[in-house]
Coordinates of C-alpha atoms and ligand atoms in Angstrom, one line a residue:
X4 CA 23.3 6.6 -14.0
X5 CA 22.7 10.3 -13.5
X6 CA 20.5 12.2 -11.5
X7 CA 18.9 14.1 -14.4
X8 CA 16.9 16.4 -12.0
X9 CA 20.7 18.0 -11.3
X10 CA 21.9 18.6 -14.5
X11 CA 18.4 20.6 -15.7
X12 CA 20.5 23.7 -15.8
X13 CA 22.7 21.7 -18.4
X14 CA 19.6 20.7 -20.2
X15 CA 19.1 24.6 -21.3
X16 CA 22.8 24.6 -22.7
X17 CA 21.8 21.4 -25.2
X18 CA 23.6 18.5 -23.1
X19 CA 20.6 16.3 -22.8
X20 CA 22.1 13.2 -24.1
X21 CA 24.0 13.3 -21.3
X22 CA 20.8 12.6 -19.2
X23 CA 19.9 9.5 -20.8
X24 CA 19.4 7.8 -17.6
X25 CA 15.1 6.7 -17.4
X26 CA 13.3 6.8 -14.0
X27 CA 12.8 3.5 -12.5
X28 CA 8.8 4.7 -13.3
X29 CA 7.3 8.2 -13.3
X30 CA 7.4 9.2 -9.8
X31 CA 10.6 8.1 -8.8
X32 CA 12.7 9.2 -6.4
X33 CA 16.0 9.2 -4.4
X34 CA 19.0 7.5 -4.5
X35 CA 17.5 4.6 -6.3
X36 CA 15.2 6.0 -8.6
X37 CA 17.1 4.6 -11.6
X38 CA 16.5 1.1 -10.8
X39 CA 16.1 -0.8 -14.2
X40 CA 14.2 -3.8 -12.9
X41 CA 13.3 -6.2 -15.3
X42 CA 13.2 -4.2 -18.2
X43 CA 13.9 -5.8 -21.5
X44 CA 13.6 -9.0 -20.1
X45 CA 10.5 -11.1 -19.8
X46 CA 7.3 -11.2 -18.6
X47 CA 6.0 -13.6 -16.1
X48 CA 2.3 -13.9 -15.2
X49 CA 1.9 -15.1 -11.3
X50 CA -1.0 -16.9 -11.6
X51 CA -1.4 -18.9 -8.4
X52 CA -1.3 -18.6 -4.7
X53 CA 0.9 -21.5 -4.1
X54 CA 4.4 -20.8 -2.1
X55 CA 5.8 -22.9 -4.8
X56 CA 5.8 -24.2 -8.6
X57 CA 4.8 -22.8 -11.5
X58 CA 2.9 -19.6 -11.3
X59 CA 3.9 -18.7 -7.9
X60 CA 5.6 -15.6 -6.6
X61 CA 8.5 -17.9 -5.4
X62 CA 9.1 -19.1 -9.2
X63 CA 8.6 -15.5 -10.9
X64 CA 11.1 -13.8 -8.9
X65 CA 13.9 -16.6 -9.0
X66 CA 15.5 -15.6 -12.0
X67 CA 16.6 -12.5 -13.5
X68 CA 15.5 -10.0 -16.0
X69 CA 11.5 -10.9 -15.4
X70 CA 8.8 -8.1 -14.9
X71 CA 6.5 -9.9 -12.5
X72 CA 2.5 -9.3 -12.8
X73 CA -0.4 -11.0 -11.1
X74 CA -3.5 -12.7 -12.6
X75 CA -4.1 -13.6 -9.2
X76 CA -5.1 -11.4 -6.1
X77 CA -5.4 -12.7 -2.3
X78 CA -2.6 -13.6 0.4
X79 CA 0.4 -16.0 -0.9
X80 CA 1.3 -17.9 2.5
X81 CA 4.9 -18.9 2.2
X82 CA 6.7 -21.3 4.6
X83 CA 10.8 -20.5 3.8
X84 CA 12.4 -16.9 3.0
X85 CA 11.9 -15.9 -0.7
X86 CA 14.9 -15.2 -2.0
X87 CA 14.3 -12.0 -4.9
X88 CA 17.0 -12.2 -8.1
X89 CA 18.7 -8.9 -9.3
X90 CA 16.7 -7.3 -12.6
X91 CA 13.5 -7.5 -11.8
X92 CA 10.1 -5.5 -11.7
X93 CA 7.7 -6.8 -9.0
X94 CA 4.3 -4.6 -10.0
X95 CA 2.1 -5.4 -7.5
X96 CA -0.6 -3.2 -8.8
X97 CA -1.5 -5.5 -11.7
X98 CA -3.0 -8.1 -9.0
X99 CA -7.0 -8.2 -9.5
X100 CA -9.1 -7.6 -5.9
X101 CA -7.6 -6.5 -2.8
X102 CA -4.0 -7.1 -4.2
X103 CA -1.2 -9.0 -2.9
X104 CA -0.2 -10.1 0.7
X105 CA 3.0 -12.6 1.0
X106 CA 2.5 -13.4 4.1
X107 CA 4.6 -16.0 6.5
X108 CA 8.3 -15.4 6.3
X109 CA 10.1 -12.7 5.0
X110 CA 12.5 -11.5 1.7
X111 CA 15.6 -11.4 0.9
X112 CA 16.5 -8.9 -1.4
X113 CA 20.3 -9.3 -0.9
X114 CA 22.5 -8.5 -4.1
X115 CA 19.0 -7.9 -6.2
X116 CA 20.8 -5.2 -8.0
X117 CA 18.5 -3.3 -10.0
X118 CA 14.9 -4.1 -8.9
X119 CA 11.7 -2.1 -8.7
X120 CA 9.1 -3.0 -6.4
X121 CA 5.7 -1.3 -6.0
X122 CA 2.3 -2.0 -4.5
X123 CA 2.7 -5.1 -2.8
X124 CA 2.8 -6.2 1.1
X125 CA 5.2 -8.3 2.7
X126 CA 3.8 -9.8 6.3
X127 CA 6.8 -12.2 7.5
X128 CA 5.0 -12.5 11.4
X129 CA 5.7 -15.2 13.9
X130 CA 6.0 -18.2 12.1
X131 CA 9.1 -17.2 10.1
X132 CA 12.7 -17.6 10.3
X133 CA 13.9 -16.6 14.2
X134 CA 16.2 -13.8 13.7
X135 CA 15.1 -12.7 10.2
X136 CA 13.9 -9.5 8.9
X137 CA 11.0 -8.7 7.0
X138 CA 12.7 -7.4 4.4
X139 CA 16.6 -7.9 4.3
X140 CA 19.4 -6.6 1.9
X141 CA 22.5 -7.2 2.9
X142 CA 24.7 -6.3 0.1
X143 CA 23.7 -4.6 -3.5
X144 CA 23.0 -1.4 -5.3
X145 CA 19.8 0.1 -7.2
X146 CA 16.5 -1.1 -5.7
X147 CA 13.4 1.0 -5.4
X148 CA 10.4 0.4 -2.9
X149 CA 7.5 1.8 -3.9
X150 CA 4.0 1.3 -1.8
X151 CA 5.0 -1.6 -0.4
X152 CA 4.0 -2.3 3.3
X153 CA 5.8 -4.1 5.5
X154 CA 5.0 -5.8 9.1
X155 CA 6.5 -8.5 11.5
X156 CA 9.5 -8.6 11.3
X157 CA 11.0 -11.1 13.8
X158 CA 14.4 -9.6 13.4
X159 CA 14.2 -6.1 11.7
X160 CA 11.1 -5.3 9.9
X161 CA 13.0 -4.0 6.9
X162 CA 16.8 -3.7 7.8
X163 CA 19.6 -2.3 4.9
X164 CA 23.5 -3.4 6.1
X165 CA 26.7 -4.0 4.2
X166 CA 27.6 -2.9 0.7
X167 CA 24.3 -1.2 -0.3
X168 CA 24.0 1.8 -2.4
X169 CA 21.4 3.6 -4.4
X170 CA 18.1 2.4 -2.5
X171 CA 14.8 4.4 -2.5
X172 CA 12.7 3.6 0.3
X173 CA 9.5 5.9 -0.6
X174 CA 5.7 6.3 0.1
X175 CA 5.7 2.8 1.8
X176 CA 5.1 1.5 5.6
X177 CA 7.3 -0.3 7.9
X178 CA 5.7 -1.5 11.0
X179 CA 4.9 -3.7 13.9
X180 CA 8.0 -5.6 14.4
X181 CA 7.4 -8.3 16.6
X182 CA 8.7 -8.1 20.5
X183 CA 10.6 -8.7 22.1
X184 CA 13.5 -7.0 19.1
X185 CA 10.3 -4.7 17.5
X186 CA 12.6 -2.9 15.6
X187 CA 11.7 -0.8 12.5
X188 CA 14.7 -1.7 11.2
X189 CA 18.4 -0.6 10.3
X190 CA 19.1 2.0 7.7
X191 CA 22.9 1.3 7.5
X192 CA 25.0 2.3 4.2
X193 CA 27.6 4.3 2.8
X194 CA 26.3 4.1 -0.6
X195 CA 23.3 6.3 -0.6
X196 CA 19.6 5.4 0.7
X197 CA 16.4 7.5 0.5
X198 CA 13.5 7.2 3.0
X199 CA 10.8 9.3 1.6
X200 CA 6.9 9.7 2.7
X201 CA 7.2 6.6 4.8
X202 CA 5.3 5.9 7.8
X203 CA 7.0 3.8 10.6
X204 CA 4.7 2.6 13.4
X205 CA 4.3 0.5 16.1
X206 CA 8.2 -0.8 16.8
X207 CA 10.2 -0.1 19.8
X208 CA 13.1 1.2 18.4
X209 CA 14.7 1.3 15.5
X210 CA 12.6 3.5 13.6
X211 CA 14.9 3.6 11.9
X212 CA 18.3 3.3 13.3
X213 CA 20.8 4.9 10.4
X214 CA 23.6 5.0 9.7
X215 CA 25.9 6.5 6.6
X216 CA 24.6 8.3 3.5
X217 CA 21.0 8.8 4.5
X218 CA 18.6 10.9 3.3
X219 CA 15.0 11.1 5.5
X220 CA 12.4 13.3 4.3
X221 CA 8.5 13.6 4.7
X222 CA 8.4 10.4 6.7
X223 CA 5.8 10.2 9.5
X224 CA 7.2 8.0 12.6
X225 CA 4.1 6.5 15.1
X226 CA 4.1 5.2 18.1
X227 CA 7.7 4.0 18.7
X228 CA 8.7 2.6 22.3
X229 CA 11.5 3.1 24.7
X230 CA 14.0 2.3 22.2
X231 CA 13.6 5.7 20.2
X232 CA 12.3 6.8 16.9
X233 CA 15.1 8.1 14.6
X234 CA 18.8 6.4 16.1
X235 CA 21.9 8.5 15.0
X236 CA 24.0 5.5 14.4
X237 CA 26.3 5.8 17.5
X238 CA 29.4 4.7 15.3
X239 CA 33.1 5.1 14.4
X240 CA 32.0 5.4 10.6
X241 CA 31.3 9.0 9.4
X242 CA 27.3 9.4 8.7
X243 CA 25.9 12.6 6.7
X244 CA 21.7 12.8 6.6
X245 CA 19.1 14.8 5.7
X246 CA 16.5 15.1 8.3
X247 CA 13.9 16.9 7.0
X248 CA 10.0 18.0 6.6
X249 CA 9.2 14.7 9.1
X250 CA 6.4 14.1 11.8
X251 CA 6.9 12.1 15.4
X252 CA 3.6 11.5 17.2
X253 CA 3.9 9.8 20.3
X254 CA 1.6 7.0 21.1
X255 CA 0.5 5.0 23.8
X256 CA 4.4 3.2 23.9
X257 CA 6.3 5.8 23.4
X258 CA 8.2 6.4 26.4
X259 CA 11.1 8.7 25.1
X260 CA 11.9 12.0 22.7
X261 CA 12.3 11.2 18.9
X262 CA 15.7 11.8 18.6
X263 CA 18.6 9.6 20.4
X264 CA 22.1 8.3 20.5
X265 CA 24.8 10.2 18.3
X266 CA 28.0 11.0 18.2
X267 CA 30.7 13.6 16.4
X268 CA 31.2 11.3 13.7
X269 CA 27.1 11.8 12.9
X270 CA 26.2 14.9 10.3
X271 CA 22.8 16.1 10.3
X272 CA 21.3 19.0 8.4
X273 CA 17.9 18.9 10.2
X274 CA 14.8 20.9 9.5
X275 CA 11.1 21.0 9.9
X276 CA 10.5 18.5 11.7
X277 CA 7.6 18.2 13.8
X278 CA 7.0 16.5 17.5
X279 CA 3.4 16.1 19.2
X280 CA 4.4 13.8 22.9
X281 CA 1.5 14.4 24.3
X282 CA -0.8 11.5 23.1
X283 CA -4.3 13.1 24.1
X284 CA -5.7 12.4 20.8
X285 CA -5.2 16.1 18.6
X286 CA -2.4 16.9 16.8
X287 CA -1.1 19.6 18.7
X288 CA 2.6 19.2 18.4
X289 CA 5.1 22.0 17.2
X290 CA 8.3 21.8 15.0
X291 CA 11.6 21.0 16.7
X292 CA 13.9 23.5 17.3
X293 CA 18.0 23.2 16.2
X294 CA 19.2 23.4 19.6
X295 CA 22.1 23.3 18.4
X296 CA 23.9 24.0 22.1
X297 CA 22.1 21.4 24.1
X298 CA 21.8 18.9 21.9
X299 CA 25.4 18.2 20.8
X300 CA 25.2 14.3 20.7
X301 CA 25.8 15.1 16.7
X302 CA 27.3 17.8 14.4
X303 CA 25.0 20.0 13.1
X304 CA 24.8 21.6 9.4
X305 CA 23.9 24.4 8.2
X306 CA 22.9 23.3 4.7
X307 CA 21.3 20.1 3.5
X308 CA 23.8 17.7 1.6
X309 CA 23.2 17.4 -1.7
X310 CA 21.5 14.3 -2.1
X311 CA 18.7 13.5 -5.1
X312 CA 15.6 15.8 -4.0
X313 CA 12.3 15.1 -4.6
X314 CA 10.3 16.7 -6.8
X315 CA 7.7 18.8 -4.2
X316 CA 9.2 19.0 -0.2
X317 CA 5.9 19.4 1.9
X318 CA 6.1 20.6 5.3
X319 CA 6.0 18.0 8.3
X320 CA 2.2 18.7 8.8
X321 CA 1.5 18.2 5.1
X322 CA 4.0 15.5 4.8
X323 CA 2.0 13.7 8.0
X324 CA -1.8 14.5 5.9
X325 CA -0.3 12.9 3.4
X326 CA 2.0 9.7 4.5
X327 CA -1.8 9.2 6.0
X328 CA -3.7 9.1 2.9
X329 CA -1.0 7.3 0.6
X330 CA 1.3 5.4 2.4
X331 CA 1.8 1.8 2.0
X332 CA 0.6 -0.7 -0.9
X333 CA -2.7 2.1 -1.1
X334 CA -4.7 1.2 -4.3
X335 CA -6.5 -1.1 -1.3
X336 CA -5.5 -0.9 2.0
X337 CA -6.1 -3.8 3.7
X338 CA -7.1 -4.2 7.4
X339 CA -3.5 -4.1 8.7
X340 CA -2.7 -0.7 7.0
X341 CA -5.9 0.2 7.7
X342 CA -5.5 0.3 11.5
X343 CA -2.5 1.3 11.6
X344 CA -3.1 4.7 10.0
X345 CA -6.1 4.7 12.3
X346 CA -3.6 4.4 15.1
X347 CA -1.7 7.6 13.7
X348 CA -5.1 9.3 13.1
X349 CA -5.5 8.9 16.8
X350 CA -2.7 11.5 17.5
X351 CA -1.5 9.2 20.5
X352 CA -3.9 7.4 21.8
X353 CA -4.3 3.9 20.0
X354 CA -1.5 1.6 18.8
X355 CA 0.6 -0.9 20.8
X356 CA 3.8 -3.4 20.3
X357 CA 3.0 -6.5 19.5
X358 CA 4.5 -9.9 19.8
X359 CA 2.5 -11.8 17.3
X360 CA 0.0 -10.9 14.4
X361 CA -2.7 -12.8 15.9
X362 CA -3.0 -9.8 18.2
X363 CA -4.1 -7.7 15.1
X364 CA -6.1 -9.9 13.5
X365 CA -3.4 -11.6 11.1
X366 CA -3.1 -10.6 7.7
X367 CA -6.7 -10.5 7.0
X368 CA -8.9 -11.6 4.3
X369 CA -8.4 -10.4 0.5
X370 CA -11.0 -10.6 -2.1
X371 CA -9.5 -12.5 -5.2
X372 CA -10.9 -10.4 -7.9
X373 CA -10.7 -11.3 -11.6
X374 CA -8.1 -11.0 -14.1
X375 CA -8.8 -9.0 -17.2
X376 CA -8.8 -11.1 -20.4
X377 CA -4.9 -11.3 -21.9
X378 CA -5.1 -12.9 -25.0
X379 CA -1.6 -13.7 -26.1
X380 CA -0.2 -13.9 -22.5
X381 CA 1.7 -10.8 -22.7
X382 CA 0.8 -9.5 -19.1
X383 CA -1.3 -6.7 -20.7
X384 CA -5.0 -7.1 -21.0
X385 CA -6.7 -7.1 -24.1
X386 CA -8.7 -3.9 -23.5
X387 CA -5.5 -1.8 -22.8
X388 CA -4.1 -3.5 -25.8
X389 CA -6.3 -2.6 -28.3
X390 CA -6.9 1.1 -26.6
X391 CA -3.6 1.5 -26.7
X392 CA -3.2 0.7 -30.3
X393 CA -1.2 -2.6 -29.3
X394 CA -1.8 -6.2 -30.8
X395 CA -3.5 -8.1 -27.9
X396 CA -2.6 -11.4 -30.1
X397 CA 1.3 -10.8 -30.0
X398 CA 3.5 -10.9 -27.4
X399 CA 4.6 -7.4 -27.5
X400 CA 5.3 -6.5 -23.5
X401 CA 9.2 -5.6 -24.0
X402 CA 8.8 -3.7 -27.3
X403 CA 10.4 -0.3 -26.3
X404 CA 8.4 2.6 -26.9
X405 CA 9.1 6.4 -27.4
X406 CA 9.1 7.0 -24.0
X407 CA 11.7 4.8 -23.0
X408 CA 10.1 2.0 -20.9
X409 CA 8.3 -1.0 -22.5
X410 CA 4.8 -1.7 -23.4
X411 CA 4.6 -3.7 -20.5
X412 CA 6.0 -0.8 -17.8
X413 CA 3.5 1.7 -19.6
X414 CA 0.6 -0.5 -18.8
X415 CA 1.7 -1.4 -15.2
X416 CA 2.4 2.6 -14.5
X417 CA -1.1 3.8 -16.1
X418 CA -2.6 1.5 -13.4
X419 CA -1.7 4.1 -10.3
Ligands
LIG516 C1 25.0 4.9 -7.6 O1 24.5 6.0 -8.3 C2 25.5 7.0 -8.7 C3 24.9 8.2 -9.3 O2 23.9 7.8 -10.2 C4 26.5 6.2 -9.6 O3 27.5 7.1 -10.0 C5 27.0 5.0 -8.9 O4 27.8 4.3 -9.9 C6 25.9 4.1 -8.4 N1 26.5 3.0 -7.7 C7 26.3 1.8 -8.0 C8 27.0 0.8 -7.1 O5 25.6 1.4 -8.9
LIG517 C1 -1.1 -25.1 -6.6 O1 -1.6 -25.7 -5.4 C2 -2.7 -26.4 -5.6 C3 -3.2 -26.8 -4.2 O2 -2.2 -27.4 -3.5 C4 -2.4 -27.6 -6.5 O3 -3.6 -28.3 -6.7 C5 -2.0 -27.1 -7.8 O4 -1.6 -28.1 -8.6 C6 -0.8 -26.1 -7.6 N1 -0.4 -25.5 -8.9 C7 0.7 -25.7 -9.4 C8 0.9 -25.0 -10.8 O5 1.6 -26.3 -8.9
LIG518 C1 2.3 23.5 6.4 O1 1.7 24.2 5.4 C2 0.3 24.4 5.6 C3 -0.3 25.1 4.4 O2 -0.1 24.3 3.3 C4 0.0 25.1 6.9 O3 -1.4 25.2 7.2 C5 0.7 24.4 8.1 O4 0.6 25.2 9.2 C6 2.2 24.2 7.7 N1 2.8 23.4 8.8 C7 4.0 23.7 9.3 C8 4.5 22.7 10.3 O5 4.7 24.7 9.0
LIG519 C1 12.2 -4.6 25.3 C2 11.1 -3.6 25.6 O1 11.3 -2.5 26.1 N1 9.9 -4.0 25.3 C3 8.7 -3.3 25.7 C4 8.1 -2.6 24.5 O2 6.9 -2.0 24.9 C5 6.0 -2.9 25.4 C6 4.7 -2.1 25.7 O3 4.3 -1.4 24.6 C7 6.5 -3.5 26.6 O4 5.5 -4.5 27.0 C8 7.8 -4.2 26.3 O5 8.3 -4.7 27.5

């Protein structure tokens, strides 16, 4: 898989066909944007609420090579861990109503090489597994997270470790991990991981904690306690990371600068980043200077590695305006996401730790909404069908066209 976005000068010379490598869905980015999912696989329609059996989430992502769409919107409560299968598509944005919440335990996403996820929220809160994260994957390469929102982690709210490469982390929210760990999470590979346009609020610590080939950019980071926002990784193993075009806004728990821990085995190329302490409600921060001579918990560099970069860098203000307005599974922000870029738009003076949901209200209501009509079961409604110039009375999701993705991935990405 190549980063095309690299090779454009090659382009001009006539070596296109050695670009052959398709986004993961327009809008990619990072080190996983090549994720595959479930493409040229199956369709399967979730079309329940259950936490098991046919139709439920559960079922659609236990086996491989499945896009996964909902004819159901509202909040799947689920009692064990789900545990997500390599090659799949989870589009999120095809649920009726106020989307989808899976709410009760969290995900493993361990070795579920190649999967796209977009648009979907994953509450795991204080009934789930002690010592589980929110999101886990321990182990496996190309996944990318697109709009997904994720809370309550008991453990880590959404926590990368092992043998991980070629994860995209990007325009999503990670937040409220639930005391007494509240941790954002740990970013921890040597195989490449992008945190792009992410918003991290309301954990201790952790926020993240990284480690290895990292690359952080246009991320806003809320409220964080006396733990610390960003952790250098204070290891033996050699890190290299992008910090760059972020915003830290102290809130009411934050005790502590953004920045902590470190060591000479952690490389940084760190720009534009911008820090407002003083919690009195306006954004009146600046951007961090490179103190380069009293700061020397790490090793500066001068030049950003060269990691895949997205396609428009804002500044940190710009970046923060935005993360605001798009962060997190968007098309409906439901009340969790919807306080919690309240808190930010506080500019320090809401927000808190929690220790259990209940204390926010829990994962809130959804309305259900109705699916469009899908004649021949194909996960694509008639209407776009027949718009589209497609058959709505054959199953035609996988059929490949022009562009590269199937009928089925063109439908789900005309939806955002
Ligand atoms: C990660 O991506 C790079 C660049 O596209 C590729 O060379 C490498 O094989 C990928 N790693 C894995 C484990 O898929
Ligand atoms: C979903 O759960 C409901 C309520 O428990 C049950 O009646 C229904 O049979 C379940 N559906 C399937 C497909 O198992
Ligand atoms: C970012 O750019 C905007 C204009 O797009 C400007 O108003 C703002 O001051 C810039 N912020 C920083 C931190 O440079
Ligand atoms: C372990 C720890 O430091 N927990 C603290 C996190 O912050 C909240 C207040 O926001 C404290 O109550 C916890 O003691």
């Amino acid at each position: 898989m190549r980063h095309c976005s690299r090779v454009s000068g090659l382009l001009a010379l006539g070596l296109a066909s050695s670009c052959a490598a398709l986004d993961a869905f327009p809008g990619a980015e990072g080190f996983g944007a090549q994720a595959v999912g479930g493409r040229g696989g199956s369709v399967y329609v979730v079309t329940n609420l259950n936490d098991t059996g046919d139709g439920s989430f559960r079922d659609a992502v236990s086996e491989s090579n499945r896009i996964v769409v909902f004819a159901v919107g509202g909040v799947i409560e689920i009692d064990d861990r789900i545990v997500v299968s390599s090659d799949i598509t989870i589009a999120g944005q095809t649920a009726p109503g106020d989307g989808i919440t899976v709410y009760g335990n969290g995900l493993s996403y361990s070795n579920a090489d190649n999967t796209i996820t977009r648009y979907i929220r994953y509450r795991m809160g204080r009934g789930g597994d002690s010592g589980k994260d929110g999101i886990t994957i321990a182990d496996g390469a190309n996944m990318i997270f697109d709009h997904v929102s994720v809370s309550w982690g008991r453990d880590e709210t959404f926590s990368i470790n092992g043998d991980v490469s070629n994860v995209t982390i990007q325009d999503s929210i990670i937040a409220q991990g639930l005391q007494t760990h509240s941790c954002g999470g740990l970013m921890q590979t040597t195989g490449g991981l992008s945190i792009l346009r992410t918003l991290y609020a309301d954990n201790k610590t952790r926020n993240p904690k990284v480690k290895g080939v990292n690359d952080f950019t246009n991320n806003v980071v809320y409220n964080w306690g006396g733990g610390g926002a960003y952790i250098e990784g204070d290891s033996s193993e050699v890190s290299e990371v992008n910090i760059v075009g972020n915003a830290f806004i102290s809130g009411p728990s934050t005790t502590v600068s953004p920045f902590t821990r470190g060591n000479q085995n952690f490389n940084a190329y760190v720009a534009d980043n911008y820090y407002d302490p003083d919690q009195d409600g306006t954004l009146n921060g600046w951007v961090l200077s490179v103190d380069t001579d009293s700061y020397t918990d790490i090793v500066f560099k001068d030049a950003a590695f060269d990691y895949p970069a997205v396609t428009t860098l804002m500044n940190s203000t710009d970046a923060l305006a935005y993360v605001m307005a798009n962060a997190g599974a968007s098309l409906v922000r439901d009340s969790v996401d919807t306080n919690l870029v309240a808190e930010v738009a506080s500019y320090g003076t809401l927000g808190a730790l929690i220790s259990d949901e209940d204390e926010v209200g829990g994962p809130g209501t959804l309305a259900g909404g109705e699916a469009p009509t899908d004649t021949d079961g194909d996960g694509m409604p008639d209407e776009y069908e027949t718009a589209n110039g497609l058959d709505p009375e054959v199953d035609d999701a996988m059929v490949i066209a022009s562009n590269g993705y199937g009928y089925i991935e063109n439908y789900i990405n005309s939806l955002v």
